[in-house]
XYZ file of C-alpha atoms in Angstrom:
452
model
C 135.600 20.434 58.490
C 133.981 19.309 61.676
C 135.747 17.578 64.488
C 134.273 14.223 63.589
C 135.349 14.554 59.993
C 138.808 15.588 61.047
C 139.276 12.221 62.828
C 138.539 10.126 59.670
C 141.506 8.664 57.825
C 141.632 8.777 53.996
C 141.828 5.420 52.271
C 145.008 4.063 50.769
C 146.165 4.855 47.244
C 144.498 1.850 45.684
C 141.163 3.681 45.214
C 142.017 5.837 42.119
C 139.243 8.309 41.303
C 137.151 7.236 44.301
C 139.976 8.270 46.628
C 140.173 11.672 45.035
C 136.446 12.243 45.232
C 136.445 11.287 48.929
C 139.191 13.784 49.662
C 137.462 16.532 47.691
C 134.214 15.792 49.461
C 135.877 16.128 52.864
C 137.599 19.332 51.831
C 134.412 20.804 50.450
C 132.534 19.999 53.652
C 135.279 21.626 55.782
C 135.428 24.747 53.655
C 131.740 25.429 53.342
C 130.524 23.942 56.611
C 127.175 23.021 54.946
C 127.721 19.277 54.574
C 127.153 19.253 50.779
C 129.682 17.589 48.468
C 132.181 19.794 46.739
C 131.881 20.695 43.096
C 133.518 18.477 40.476
C 137.058 19.572 39.622
C 137.872 21.067 36.259
C 140.947 20.569 34.198
C 143.584 23.232 33.830
C 143.175 24.744 37.257
C 146.179 24.998 39.580
C 146.552 22.568 42.420
C 147.160 23.900 45.953
C 148.937 21.843 48.552
C 147.485 21.506 52.016
C 149.771 23.064 54.598
C 149.651 23.128 58.342
C 148.655 26.357 60.122
C 151.583 28.651 60.745
C 152.962 28.682 64.261
C 152.364 31.833 66.239
C 154.972 34.510 65.566
C 157.227 35.380 68.457
C 156.656 38.768 69.995
C 152.919 38.944 69.333
C 150.771 39.871 72.255
C 147.777 38.052 73.610
C 145.530 40.969 72.784
C 146.507 40.871 69.091
C 145.844 37.117 68.887
C 142.483 37.555 70.537
C 141.493 40.251 68.057
C 142.455 38.145 65.041
C 141.062 34.823 66.199
C 137.986 35.816 68.133
C 135.581 35.037 65.273
C 137.542 32.799 62.831
C 140.385 30.244 62.990
C 143.948 31.305 62.280
C 144.702 31.609 58.589
C 147.269 29.325 57.042
C 150.360 30.530 55.239
C 149.839 31.299 51.544
C 150.123 27.986 49.650
C 152.391 27.520 46.684
C 150.645 27.018 43.327
C 151.484 24.129 40.955
C 152.221 24.688 37.222
C 149.152 25.286 35.030
C 149.976 22.371 32.690
C 149.279 19.240 34.628
C 151.335 16.186 33.594
C 149.593 13.531 31.540
C 147.977 10.693 33.429
C 147.244 12.700 36.493
C 143.805 12.961 37.939
C 141.648 16.045 37.454
C 142.673 18.936 39.635
C 140.469 20.525 42.309
C 139.234 24.069 42.019
C 141.107 26.721 43.956
C 139.550 26.990 47.419
C 138.455 30.244 48.937
C 140.697 32.185 51.272
C 140.980 30.568 54.687
C 140.193 26.984 53.447
C 142.503 24.055 52.847
C 143.466 22.898 49.345
C 143.573 19.433 47.813
C 146.811 17.448 48.125
C 148.982 16.535 45.190
C 147.828 13.107 43.897
C 151.415 12.091 43.344
C 152.343 12.494 46.997
C 151.109 10.707 50.110
C 148.327 12.590 51.809
C 149.244 14.129 55.170
C 147.009 13.366 58.101
C 144.084 15.746 58.363
C 144.373 18.416 60.998
C 141.708 19.754 63.258
C 140.677 23.379 62.733
C 141.858 25.730 65.365
C 139.023 26.746 67.645
C 138.704 30.422 68.434
C 140.201 31.397 71.761
C 137.874 33.209 74.069
C 140.136 33.569 77.130
C 143.290 34.792 75.436
C 143.727 37.709 77.801
C 143.608 35.498 80.906
C 145.339 32.303 79.693
C 148.971 32.828 78.680
C 150.342 31.053 75.620
C 153.059 28.586 76.675
C 154.909 29.157 73.402
C 155.034 32.918 73.782
C 157.167 34.847 76.311
C 155.167 36.471 79.067
C 154.761 40.276 78.828
C 156.765 42.343 81.314
C 155.043 43.035 84.607
C 153.541 46.470 85.039
C 155.664 48.797 87.156
C 154.410 51.302 89.639
C 154.442 54.901 88.379
C 157.297 56.842 89.868
C 158.442 60.416 89.705
C 160.942 61.211 86.951
C 164.460 61.194 88.267
C 165.714 64.717 87.637
C 169.494 65.127 87.431
C 170.800 67.085 90.389
C 172.412 70.356 89.264
C 175.851 71.316 90.453
C 176.238 73.631 93.416
C 177.509 77.115 92.628
C 178.894 79.702 95.074
C 176.952 82.930 95.358
C 180.135 85.014 95.453
C 183.672 84.371 94.312
C 185.890 83.577 97.349
C 188.260 86.373 96.352
C 185.406 88.878 96.527
C 184.499 87.629 99.985
C 188.021 88.365 101.178
C 187.877 91.839 99.631
C 184.497 92.578 101.197
C 185.965 93.452 104.572
C 184.121 93.805 107.856
C 180.510 95.072 107.638
C 179.639 98.401 109.179
C 176.939 99.041 111.723
C 173.947 100.907 110.416
C 174.235 103.586 113.129
C 177.398 105.463 113.861
C 178.931 105.349 117.320
C 177.682 108.821 118.217
C 174.127 107.997 117.150
C 174.084 104.779 119.156
C 175.375 106.607 122.213
C 172.757 109.334 121.950
C 169.954 106.797 121.557
C 171.136 104.913 124.651
C 171.004 108.125 126.666
C 167.502 108.933 125.424
C 166.251 105.520 126.501
C 167.142 106.366 130.118
C 164.738 109.289 130.189
C 161.986 108.102 127.817
C 158.882 106.087 128.681
C 159.464 102.392 128.227
C 155.757 101.507 128.306
C 155.044 103.171 124.963
C 157.803 101.245 123.231
C 156.606 97.966 124.715
C 153.032 98.620 123.611
C 154.163 99.389 120.052
C 156.345 96.298 119.873
C 153.486 94.164 121.160
C 151.115 95.493 118.525
C 153.600 94.847 115.730
C 154.329 91.325 116.982
C 150.597 90.576 117.088
C 150.238 91.697 113.470
C 153.170 89.581 112.328
C 151.988 86.445 114.146
C 148.459 86.364 112.763
C 147.379 82.799 111.934
C 146.678 81.922 108.309
C 144.449 79.205 106.888
C 146.387 78.860 103.631
C 149.815 80.014 102.571
C 150.109 83.741 101.841
C 152.222 85.115 98.966
C 153.785 88.586 99.181
C 155.157 89.943 95.890
C 157.927 92.559 95.935
C 158.759 94.514 92.786
C 159.919 97.922 91.555
C 159.886 100.037 88.446
C 163.600 99.490 87.760
C 166.576 97.609 89.178
C 169.100 98.837 91.737
C 166.626 100.560 94.050
C 166.732 97.993 96.875
C 164.064 95.480 95.803
C 166.059 92.380 96.784
C 167.196 94.066 99.995
C 163.607 94.741 101.038
C 162.645 91.139 100.139
C 165.453 89.768 102.297
C 164.497 92.032 105.208
C 160.842 90.976 104.988
C 161.720 87.277 104.803
C 163.996 87.423 107.826
C 161.601 89.537 109.883
C 158.615 87.257 109.236
C 160.689 84.184 109.996
C 161.882 85.716 113.268
C 158.391 86.458 114.570
C 156.421 83.536 113.151
C 156.570 79.937 114.369
C 155.530 78.374 111.023
C 157.934 78.031 108.076
C 158.629 81.061 105.871
C 160.064 80.916 102.345
C 161.879 83.661 100.444
C 161.632 82.972 96.714
C 163.577 84.694 93.972
C 161.642 85.200 90.729
C 164.234 87.419 89.029
C 166.804 85.531 86.920
C 168.751 88.665 85.917
C 171.638 87.810 88.271
C 169.684 88.892 91.332
C 171.371 89.569 94.671
C 168.809 87.871 96.922
C 170.954 84.776 97.720
C 173.864 87.026 98.686
C 171.691 89.288 100.844
C 170.163 86.251 102.571
C 173.623 84.975 103.468
C 173.593 81.826 101.290
C 177.089 80.572 100.511
C 176.059 78.315 97.605
C 172.921 77.535 95.606
C 171.929 74.409 93.712
C 168.239 74.062 92.802
C 166.368 76.950 91.180
C 162.701 77.725 90.577
C 162.884 76.343 87.033
C 164.577 73.140 88.280
C 162.007 72.583 91.014
C 158.910 73.109 88.827
C 158.944 69.617 87.171
C 159.967 67.887 90.416
C 157.180 69.046 92.728
C 154.462 66.453 93.359
C 151.384 66.551 95.631
C 152.593 63.474 97.537
C 155.783 65.214 98.728
C 156.176 66.114 102.384
C 157.766 69.220 103.891
C 160.980 67.310 104.575
C 161.109 66.292 100.907
C 160.607 69.857 99.691
C 163.194 71.412 101.990
C 165.810 69.095 100.514
C 165.708 71.254 97.374
C 165.892 74.580 99.251
C 168.711 76.579 100.835
C 168.467 76.905 104.637
C 169.067 80.417 105.932
C 171.474 80.788 108.850
C 169.020 82.490 111.221
C 165.997 80.459 110.078
C 163.763 80.213 107.073
C 164.328 78.863 103.570
C 165.498 80.280 100.274
C 164.734 79.241 96.682
C 166.909 81.118 94.156
C 166.104 81.772 90.510
C 169.595 81.252 89.084
C 173.020 79.873 89.976
C 174.869 83.120 89.343
C 174.941 82.643 85.580
C 173.133 84.326 82.726
C 170.318 82.029 81.650
C 166.861 82.029 80.116
C 164.190 84.140 81.798
C 161.842 82.507 84.261
C 158.736 81.068 82.660
C 155.413 82.384 83.952
C 154.014 78.819 84.052
C 156.906 77.603 86.206
C 156.454 80.509 88.627
C 152.729 79.849 89.051
C 153.257 76.113 89.520
C 155.979 76.550 92.153
C 154.184 79.234 94.161
C 150.881 77.351 94.155
C 152.557 74.096 95.182
C 154.719 75.590 97.951
C 151.776 77.350 99.579
C 150.864 73.979 101.093
C 154.114 73.887 103.084
C 154.924 77.527 103.965
C 152.729 79.981 105.823
C 154.259 83.001 104.037
C 156.194 83.186 100.775
C 158.029 86.424 99.959
C 158.593 86.548 96.191
C 161.372 88.825 94.939
C 159.967 89.452 91.443
C 161.527 90.989 88.387
C 161.027 94.661 87.651
C 157.881 95.950 86.012
C 156.505 95.640 83.384
C 157.901 92.091 83.116
C 155.493 89.248 82.504
C 156.340 87.377 85.704
C 156.145 90.600 87.736
C 152.692 91.424 86.386
C 151.516 87.873 87.060
C 152.926 87.964 90.593
C 151.346 91.328 91.351
C 147.995 90.116 90.063
C 147.968 86.788 91.950
C 149.671 87.697 95.261
C 147.801 88.300 98.513
C 149.834 91.436 99.286
C 152.197 93.605 97.258
C 155.198 95.781 98.010
C 156.387 98.354 95.481
C 159.897 99.593 96.239
C 160.493 103.205 95.174
C 163.742 105.186 95.376
C 163.735 108.607 96.968
C 164.293 110.388 93.680
C 161.973 112.546 91.611
C 161.917 110.207 88.621
C 161.604 107.118 90.828
C 158.616 108.484 92.727
C 156.949 109.619 89.487
C 157.310 106.177 87.869
C 156.049 104.465 91.006
C 152.923 106.649 90.939
C 152.232 105.352 87.427
C 152.519 101.785 88.704
C 149.996 102.547 91.445
C 147.571 103.933 88.887
C 147.934 100.695 86.917
C 147.265 98.611 90.041
C 144.100 100.612 90.639
C 142.764 99.466 87.259
C 143.247 95.738 88.007
C 139.987 93.787 88.446
C 140.969 92.414 91.883
C 141.289 95.800 93.595
C 145.033 95.292 94.074
C 145.610 98.810 95.346
C 143.997 98.063 98.709
C 146.599 95.350 99.418
C 149.645 97.336 98.257
C 152.284 99.024 100.426
C 155.011 101.312 99.083
C 158.517 101.099 100.563
C 160.238 104.446 99.982
C 163.930 103.549 100.245
C 166.795 106.028 100.603
C 170.049 104.654 99.189
C 172.243 107.686 99.890
C 172.667 109.956 102.902
C 172.520 113.051 100.695
C 168.977 112.817 99.342
C 167.829 115.864 97.368
C 164.125 115.005 97.439
C 162.238 115.550 100.669
C 160.965 112.181 101.848
C 157.790 113.640 103.382
C 156.843 115.330 100.115
C 157.541 112.132 98.175
C 155.470 110.025 100.598
C 152.577 112.486 100.343
C 152.601 112.301 96.542
C 152.369 108.503 96.667
C 149.675 108.482 99.345
C 147.377 110.368 97.005
C 146.861 107.068 95.141
C 145.351 105.523 98.292
C 148.253 103.394 99.559
C 150.294 103.211 102.746
C 153.876 104.450 102.453
C 156.670 103.256 104.782
C 159.933 105.172 104.608
C 163.109 103.081 104.992
C 165.971 105.481 105.877
C 169.542 105.277 104.721
C 171.517 102.502 106.444
C 175.286 102.171 106.243
C 175.126 98.430 106.704
C 172.658 97.931 103.851
C 174.516 100.345 101.569
C 177.734 98.330 101.948
C 176.268 95.262 100.226
C 176.994 91.631 101.076
C 175.062 89.433 103.526
C 172.604 91.233 105.788
C 173.157 90.935 109.515
C 170.079 91.986 111.439
C 172.118 92.787 114.544
C 174.006 95.447 112.582
C 170.946 97.244 111.245
C 170.298 100.771 112.333
C 167.562 101.262 114.903
C 165.449 103.371 112.533
C 165.843 100.767 109.789
C 164.759 97.963 112.107
C 161.664 99.860 113.169
C 160.759 100.708 109.569
C 161.105 97.076 108.478
C 158.926 95.913 111.387
C 156.230 98.376 110.428
C 156.469 97.399 106.758
C 156.157 93.675 107.593
C 153.176 94.327 109.880
C 151.373 96.365 107.197
C 151.978 93.711 104.565
C 150.958 90.810 106.793
C 147.772 92.530 107.893
C 146.708 92.973 104.258
C 147.706 89.446 103.223
C 145.651 87.835 106.008
C 142.520 89.849 105.223
C 142.453 88.595 101.635
C 140.370 85.407 101.221
């Protein structure tokens, strides 16, 4: 019905049939909206009582109300139907109205006051309903709070006591003979060589460089070479250097780097990293090395699931924004993470033992690198490591066999300090070992900087 019709009052009960026809006429006008009188009622049809519109249900949102009432008024609750047999003496009953319209009142009851139809709301989203609780305010997006893992020692304290005092890489007689030779040798040549190496190690970089270190099998000195490279680069460079462990098979990199305990791993840090983090935020998840630099382990000294390739790529790509050089101690070939690291790194180091089978397997790896689409062989350096003083294979013959593939080979001689295990102390390294590591770091850094 229209607003003007909704304000009219029905006459009192003294009108009989005229009162009923007036009510039906008003109801018919409100239902159809055309202004024509309603059809005459027929006998035997059920009578529907007029009910008030249902109150809004608690918990509904403003958007739902706007969608339901944008083009039509709110529907009333389903009315209850009267018995089919009308009692004798009652007036004819009105026809059942269509859905969404009001029904005729029971003639035996007083008529309720007519109600105005609810007008459609057009500003539901902006005007809150006073009878409905306000929706919760939108919160700012925040990073997921990751539970901090427990700190774990890298070595059992009883093993540390049994480790004993570390040995110097050179024996006393060798150190004495080298000191005597320095008195008669030319100092200018040594200074020139050290200056050239330092210049190579301190080359500026535009973006973070990643150096991947791997081998054909475990136990050949891969983690030892990674630790030596990380400490050497950190000593000569003024920007931050990270040594990352990508081998979860109970690697020895945290022990060789001198870390007493580890907490966060590569897999733990992958979902935490965010582009809005600063360097001070990132270093809170890393292990500081005693003589400088940072360490990110791959495990907490327990057997766990292997490192996911997606987590490795995400961590290395994200940390390149904060660290000038990242030395990645990868798993052994042909592991999935090792192949991904060798394919995506700026420079590569393949550690080979000075044995016949070790050199032969490393040559096969070099042939595989030559077939990669990114010409990975040009940025690869081989570290030929001797783990025993009694080597049967001639190191010059082994280096020549590897150089045939078109790579640079750096021989790392046997060192008593490195062979003893435990944390590496650079002041206890043999002189030949220190010079070999400097040359290896300079070769690797020169190749990593040239890659764009």
